[in-house]
XYZ file of C-alpha atoms in Angstrom:
403
model
C 0.051 -0.011 -0.026
C 1.309 3.486 -0.881
C 1.563 5.679 2.265
C -0.517 8.596 1.262
C -2.058 11.325 3.385
C -3.561 14.863 2.938
C -4.783 17.489 5.243
C -7.058 20.497 4.781
C -7.165 22.901 7.737
C -7.673 26.487 8.774
C -4.577 28.729 8.400
C -4.551 29.206 12.224
C -6.270 26.961 14.799
C -6.324 28.038 18.533
C -7.286 25.662 21.231
C -7.637 26.211 24.901
C -9.476 27.827 27.852
C -9.627 31.607 27.466
C -8.427 31.748 23.899
C -11.748 33.593 22.893
C -10.180 36.639 24.363
C -7.746 36.587 21.419
C -10.747 37.263 18.882
C -10.248 40.943 18.577
C -6.489 41.011 17.627
C -7.089 38.023 15.161
C -9.925 39.963 13.585
C -8.054 43.100 13.145
C -5.304 41.232 11.158
C -7.999 40.008 8.821
C -10.427 42.926 8.096
C -11.850 46.212 9.041
C -15.595 45.496 8.813
C -16.797 42.507 10.522
C -20.219 40.644 10.224
C -20.635 38.576 13.251
C -23.061 35.731 12.690
C -24.957 34.055 15.598
C -28.357 33.088 16.877
C -30.996 35.016 18.942
C -30.285 33.123 22.115
C -26.460 33.487 22.049
C -26.704 37.173 20.987
C -27.675 37.885 24.693
C -25.047 35.808 26.210
C -22.470 37.570 28.317
C -19.524 35.748 26.737
C -20.862 36.738 23.222
C -21.149 40.293 24.254
C -17.753 40.442 25.537
C -16.252 38.925 22.199
C -18.140 41.498 20.321
C -16.678 44.221 22.550
C -13.148 42.688 21.862
C -13.695 43.118 18.016
C -15.007 46.733 18.436
C -12.115 47.585 20.780
C -9.668 46.371 18.126
C -11.038 49.093 15.843
C -13.273 47.175 13.568
C -16.790 48.152 12.595
C -19.257 45.522 13.537
C -22.569 44.397 12.375
C -24.240 41.526 14.414
C -26.587 39.159 12.592
C -28.392 36.980 15.199
C -30.880 35.580 12.716
C -29.451 31.962 12.422
C -31.922 29.343 12.658
C -31.532 25.614 13.308
C -30.465 23.644 10.259
C -29.904 26.913 8.351
C -32.824 27.141 5.921
C -31.500 28.123 2.393
C -33.836 31.290 2.317
C -32.510 32.609 5.537
C -28.974 32.505 4.451
C -29.689 34.148 1.278
C -31.634 36.961 3.150
C -28.871 37.395 5.686
C -26.267 37.920 2.844
C -28.610 40.361 1.136
C -29.130 42.259 4.308
C -25.376 42.410 4.975
C -24.367 43.827 1.491
C -24.894 47.540 2.470
C -22.638 47.113 5.535
C -19.956 45.886 3.147
C -18.128 43.381 5.351
C -14.607 42.288 4.645
C -14.639 39.580 7.312
C -17.281 37.212 8.625
C -17.131 35.833 12.182
C -19.379 32.858 13.187
C -19.991 32.458 16.836
C -22.263 29.536 18.027
C -23.027 25.995 17.325
C -22.824 24.292 13.863
C -25.671 25.959 12.437
C -24.178 29.427 13.195
C -20.766 28.339 11.751
C -22.452 26.922 8.568
C -24.545 30.159 8.187
C -21.324 32.234 8.426
C -19.715 30.126 5.701
C -22.645 30.450 3.446
C -22.971 34.231 3.934
C -19.265 34.564 3.277
C -19.557 32.650 0.020
C -22.629 34.658 -1.154
C -21.041 37.951 -0.290
C -18.005 36.884 -2.220
C -19.526 35.392 -5.330
C -23.256 36.352 -5.443
C -26.056 34.180 -6.523
C -28.087 31.699 -4.593
C -27.023 28.887 -2.264
C -28.458 26.470 -4.789
C -25.739 27.631 -7.277
C -23.022 25.918 -5.099
C -24.692 22.676 -4.006
C -22.366 19.494 -4.164
C -18.622 19.370 -4.359
C -16.065 21.840 -5.678
C -18.652 24.261 -7.063
C -17.455 27.391 -5.187
C -15.390 29.144 -7.822
C -12.739 30.836 -5.586
C -11.890 32.262 -2.098
C -14.722 33.495 0.034
C -14.530 36.359 2.610
C -12.169 35.434 5.381
C -13.897 33.426 8.088
C -13.370 33.247 11.755
C -15.002 30.317 13.430
C -15.672 30.237 17.296
C -17.585 27.123 18.131
C -19.734 27.110 21.351
C -20.675 23.510 21.036
C -18.370 20.455 20.577
C -19.743 18.185 17.804
C -20.107 19.399 14.244
C -16.483 20.128 13.693
C -17.667 22.922 11.164
C -14.981 25.209 12.536
C -12.360 23.139 10.600
C -14.190 21.461 7.702
C -14.917 22.327 3.909
C -18.625 21.876 4.446
C -21.700 24.069 5.158
C -25.068 22.167 5.492
C -28.454 23.899 4.748
C -31.924 22.682 4.846
C -33.778 23.089 1.384
C -37.653 23.010 1.788
C -38.109 22.430 -1.882
C -36.089 19.122 -1.713
C -37.345 18.308 1.808
C -33.696 17.309 2.755
C -30.588 18.811 4.012
C -28.017 19.626 1.430
C -24.397 20.372 1.403
C -21.943 22.820 -0.058
C -18.524 21.223 0.001
C -15.266 23.173 -1.022
C -11.846 23.843 0.450
C -12.744 27.498 0.127
C -15.202 27.166 2.984
C -12.680 26.179 5.546
C -12.393 29.016 8.010
C -9.345 31.093 7.846
C -8.992 31.112 11.718
C -10.667 28.717 14.292
C -10.709 29.589 18.055
C -11.837 26.545 20.139
C -12.345 27.618 23.628
C -13.814 24.878 25.822
C -15.046 27.216 28.438
C -17.681 28.307 25.894
C -19.227 24.738 26.151
C -19.634 24.558 29.906
C -23.015 26.046 29.787
C -24.333 23.335 27.264
C -27.096 21.325 28.938
C -26.442 17.449 29.230
C -28.672 16.442 26.272
C -27.094 18.976 23.849
C -23.700 17.869 24.960
C -24.684 14.257 24.267
C -26.136 15.156 20.855
C -23.048 17.082 19.758
C -20.421 14.769 21.181
C -22.243 11.713 19.728
C -22.116 13.467 16.360
C -18.367 13.970 16.746
C -17.674 10.396 17.653
C -19.573 9.355 14.528
C -17.589 11.704 12.385
C -14.290 10.123 13.866
C -15.559 6.606 13.275
C -16.932 7.041 9.829
C -13.543 8.912 8.789
C -11.546 6.060 10.004
C -13.555 3.332 8.617
C -14.217 5.153 5.161
C -13.216 3.464 1.951
C -9.577 3.819 0.921
C -9.204 4.975 -2.510
C -6.239 4.682 -4.952
C -4.327 7.964 -4.372
C -4.080 8.810 -7.993
C -2.335 12.224 -8.681
C -5.187 14.965 -8.610
C -7.569 12.955 -6.347
C -7.638 15.872 -3.931
C -8.813 18.193 -6.660
C -11.512 15.834 -8.051
C -12.994 15.088 -4.619
C -13.510 17.006 -1.368
C -14.094 13.634 0.408
C -11.239 11.349 -0.749
C -11.516 8.535 1.769
C -9.507 7.401 4.649
C -5.633 8.139 4.456
C -2.591 8.231 6.697
C -3.294 11.737 8.084
C -6.893 11.493 8.663
C -6.548 8.234 10.368
C -4.199 9.982 13.046
C -6.843 12.670 13.757
C -9.624 10.084 13.688
C -8.117 7.603 16.281
C -6.995 10.416 18.739
C -10.611 11.947 18.418
C -12.005 8.467 19.301
C -9.804 8.218 22.354
C -10.632 11.688 23.616
C -14.341 11.418 22.947
C -14.687 7.799 24.375
C -12.951 9.082 27.635
C -14.701 12.528 27.828
C -18.171 12.266 26.653
C -20.086 10.585 29.308
C -18.367 12.474 32.032
C -19.018 15.925 30.430
C -22.783 14.724 30.123
C -22.976 13.752 33.651
C -21.205 16.869 34.993
C -21.086 19.848 32.711
C -18.581 21.610 35.020
C -15.916 18.977 34.502
C -13.340 21.090 32.788
C -11.099 18.103 31.775
C -14.037 16.279 30.322
C -15.150 19.463 28.275
C -11.605 19.770 26.994
C -11.470 16.179 25.762
C -14.759 16.480 24.182
C -14.043 19.809 22.437
C -10.616 18.804 21.147
C -12.003 15.382 20.129
C -14.727 17.153 18.060
C -12.152 19.360 16.314
C -9.777 16.447 15.538
C -12.744 14.594 14.256
C -13.595 17.548 12.052
C -10.055 17.468 10.632
C -10.421 13.748 9.881
C -13.760 13.836 8.192
C -13.113 17.115 6.442
C -10.863 15.276 4.107
C -11.864 11.447 4.452
C -15.640 12.254 4.552
C -18.462 10.517 6.266
C -20.510 7.593 4.920
C -23.793 5.723 5.219
C -24.885 6.727 8.765
C -24.780 10.298 7.663
C -26.426 9.407 4.255
C -29.372 7.728 5.986
C -29.752 10.459 8.639
C -30.572 13.127 5.881
C -34.018 11.596 4.867
C -34.540 10.450 8.501
C -34.030 13.762 9.742
C -36.325 15.267 7.104
C -39.169 12.981 8.194
C -38.591 13.049 12.072
C -37.472 16.744 12.489
C -34.918 15.353 15.066
C -31.366 16.522 15.703
C -28.853 15.411 13.348
C -26.448 14.098 16.169
C -29.362 11.814 17.348
C -29.683 10.331 13.996
C -26.185 9.548 13.094
C -25.482 8.353 16.510
C -28.604 5.983 16.542
C -27.582 4.654 12.995
C -23.745 4.236 13.718
C -23.933 0.658 15.497
C -26.160 -0.629 12.577
C -23.736 0.778 9.873
C -20.811 -0.586 11.720
C -22.404 -4.080 11.994
C -23.160 -4.040 8.334
C -19.514 -2.941 7.593
C -17.784 -5.210 10.040
C -16.740 -8.080 7.522
C -14.742 -5.501 5.775
C -13.396 -3.193 8.643
C -11.727 -5.941 10.947
C -8.480 -4.103 11.135
C -10.103 -0.773 11.761
C -12.245 -2.170 14.526
C -9.231 -3.696 16.209
C -7.539 -0.209 16.253
C -10.707 1.501 17.420
C -10.825 -0.859 20.366
C -7.200 0.004 21.236
C -8.082 3.568 20.975
C -11.168 3.143 23.154
C -9.253 1.192 25.671
C -11.328 -2.191 24.930
C -10.134 -5.584 24.973
C -10.847 -6.517 21.341
C -12.537 -5.739 18.095
C -15.691 -7.631 19.065
C -16.387 -5.212 21.847
C -16.377 -2.014 19.836
C -20.083 -2.050 18.396
C -21.786 -3.281 21.656
C -19.707 -0.864 23.769
C -20.365 2.024 21.484
C -24.167 1.374 21.593
C -23.944 0.990 25.259
C -22.234 4.372 25.584
C -24.721 6.090 23.395
C -27.791 4.507 25.390
C -26.062 5.933 28.608
C -26.037 9.477 27.428
C -29.594 9.263 26.117
C -29.195 8.402 22.443
C -32.235 6.604 21.164
C -31.276 3.062 19.952
C -33.849 2.648 17.147
C -35.272 4.766 14.324
C -38.726 3.793 15.819
C -37.825 5.704 18.918
C -36.865 8.699 16.743
C -40.279 8.665 15.236
C -39.743 7.249 11.991
C -42.952 5.564 10.711
C -42.488 1.946 9.481
C -44.271 2.785 6.217
C -41.412 5.307 5.371
C -38.555 2.746 5.454
C -38.452 2.212 1.859
C -38.570 5.996 1.127
C -35.628 6.453 3.458
C -33.651 3.524 1.904
C -34.194 5.056 -1.655
C -33.267 8.485 -0.664
C -30.138 7.354 1.254
C -28.951 5.560 -1.918
C -29.300 8.747 -3.907
C -26.760 10.529 -1.563
C -24.012 8.949 -3.707
C -21.139 11.090 -2.387
C -21.608 9.442 1.096
C -22.668 5.984 -0.052
C -19.607 5.713 -2.261
C -17.563 6.527 0.747
C -18.768 3.533 2.745
C -16.243 0.767 2.975
C -18.841 -2.017 2.112
C -21.051 -1.358 -0.952
C -24.953 -1.409 -0.773
C -27.625 -2.597 -3.204
C -31.067 -1.157 -2.803
C -32.251 -4.241 -0.904
C -29.200 -4.129 1.349
C -29.928 -0.540 2.334
C -33.809 -1.460 2.948
C -32.631 -4.154 5.083
C -30.269 -1.998 7.155
C -32.861 0.710 7.591
C -35.498 -1.826 8.683
C -32.998 -3.316 11.132
C -32.293 0.021 12.672
C -36.126 0.701 12.904
C -36.775 -2.506 14.787
C -33.484 -2.470 16.831
C -32.056 -5.812 15.296
C -28.400 -5.733 14.715
C -28.155 -9.336 14.692
C -29.943 -9.511 11.345
C -26.938 -7.495 9.910
C -24.227 -9.595 11.591
C -21.895 -11.747 9.653
C -19.874 -14.722 10.866
C -16.942 -13.203 8.979
C -16.255 -10.668 11.915
């Protein structure tokens, strides 16, 4: 096997307690007119107000846009960009959870290149650099602070859609775990489970032939030597820190592990990509209106069981990273961890009606960029069987004696 690796990351990444206080100086080095994107709840938060003050104190003109909605409706992103044009920002700062960061990315794109978000759906459709972006996450899960992806919800398609381009990677990311300490237990669980799913799917993704130019042809190229290192470290940190952080939000060490794990998982999947669990979650989320992290985490043990015959080596290394005795423990222990932090174990619990299993399977197979990244291929019937198994809670029907 050729030893091949690639990395896409912000120009600068700051991690650590108190690093949010560096925002003003960093912003001053990148622009003079800052559009700060957040949501209505966070706009009144003392830490947010203090960060805005730091940016103003650094001499920048500031416009705060607190209109971000969950899952970033396409129309809302377009409206925000239109509203900001008269301010003429030369810098966009996203402060908040994954939706706020994705909103900031989309607005920075539209301000730089115009058009509608729909013009840029898919991979590598952004024609050039966007406005400089500073990302300041206040949750630990999506990894959007380091990834080339912005996820939006499109009411016309009844699905979430993605814009994927290296141009969307923030210029600077500031990851301050103190900003996550006010996250309630369930939000901590949902976000952290999302991050662990990112790490596992990145580490178990397909490994493609590293032909010259592959990183220009694809945003998600599959697992490689560099993404594997980030993914494995993320698995260790999240496995150690997630349950304690959910149990005690004031556990500083646990919060640090979860946030660093989420960021490293973002660095891993930002180049390796995610796979079937994320593909299935898109239609499941559209039907059930449940949080993305709940869906991917619910699905992960089932997808891993399906993939088990072809990821034996990866399961062994995940076991080592998680401190487990062997690869056969990984899937049941993952399911147990998720159950302990409140993640539903079946799609039925998420609210998916049995009559919609076929539609979910069909829509999932249509998300080819993720399905093609899965290490074990699917037929349409295979996908139906997996979704049905996840609906009724029966991993045994997906098991293989080859594990």
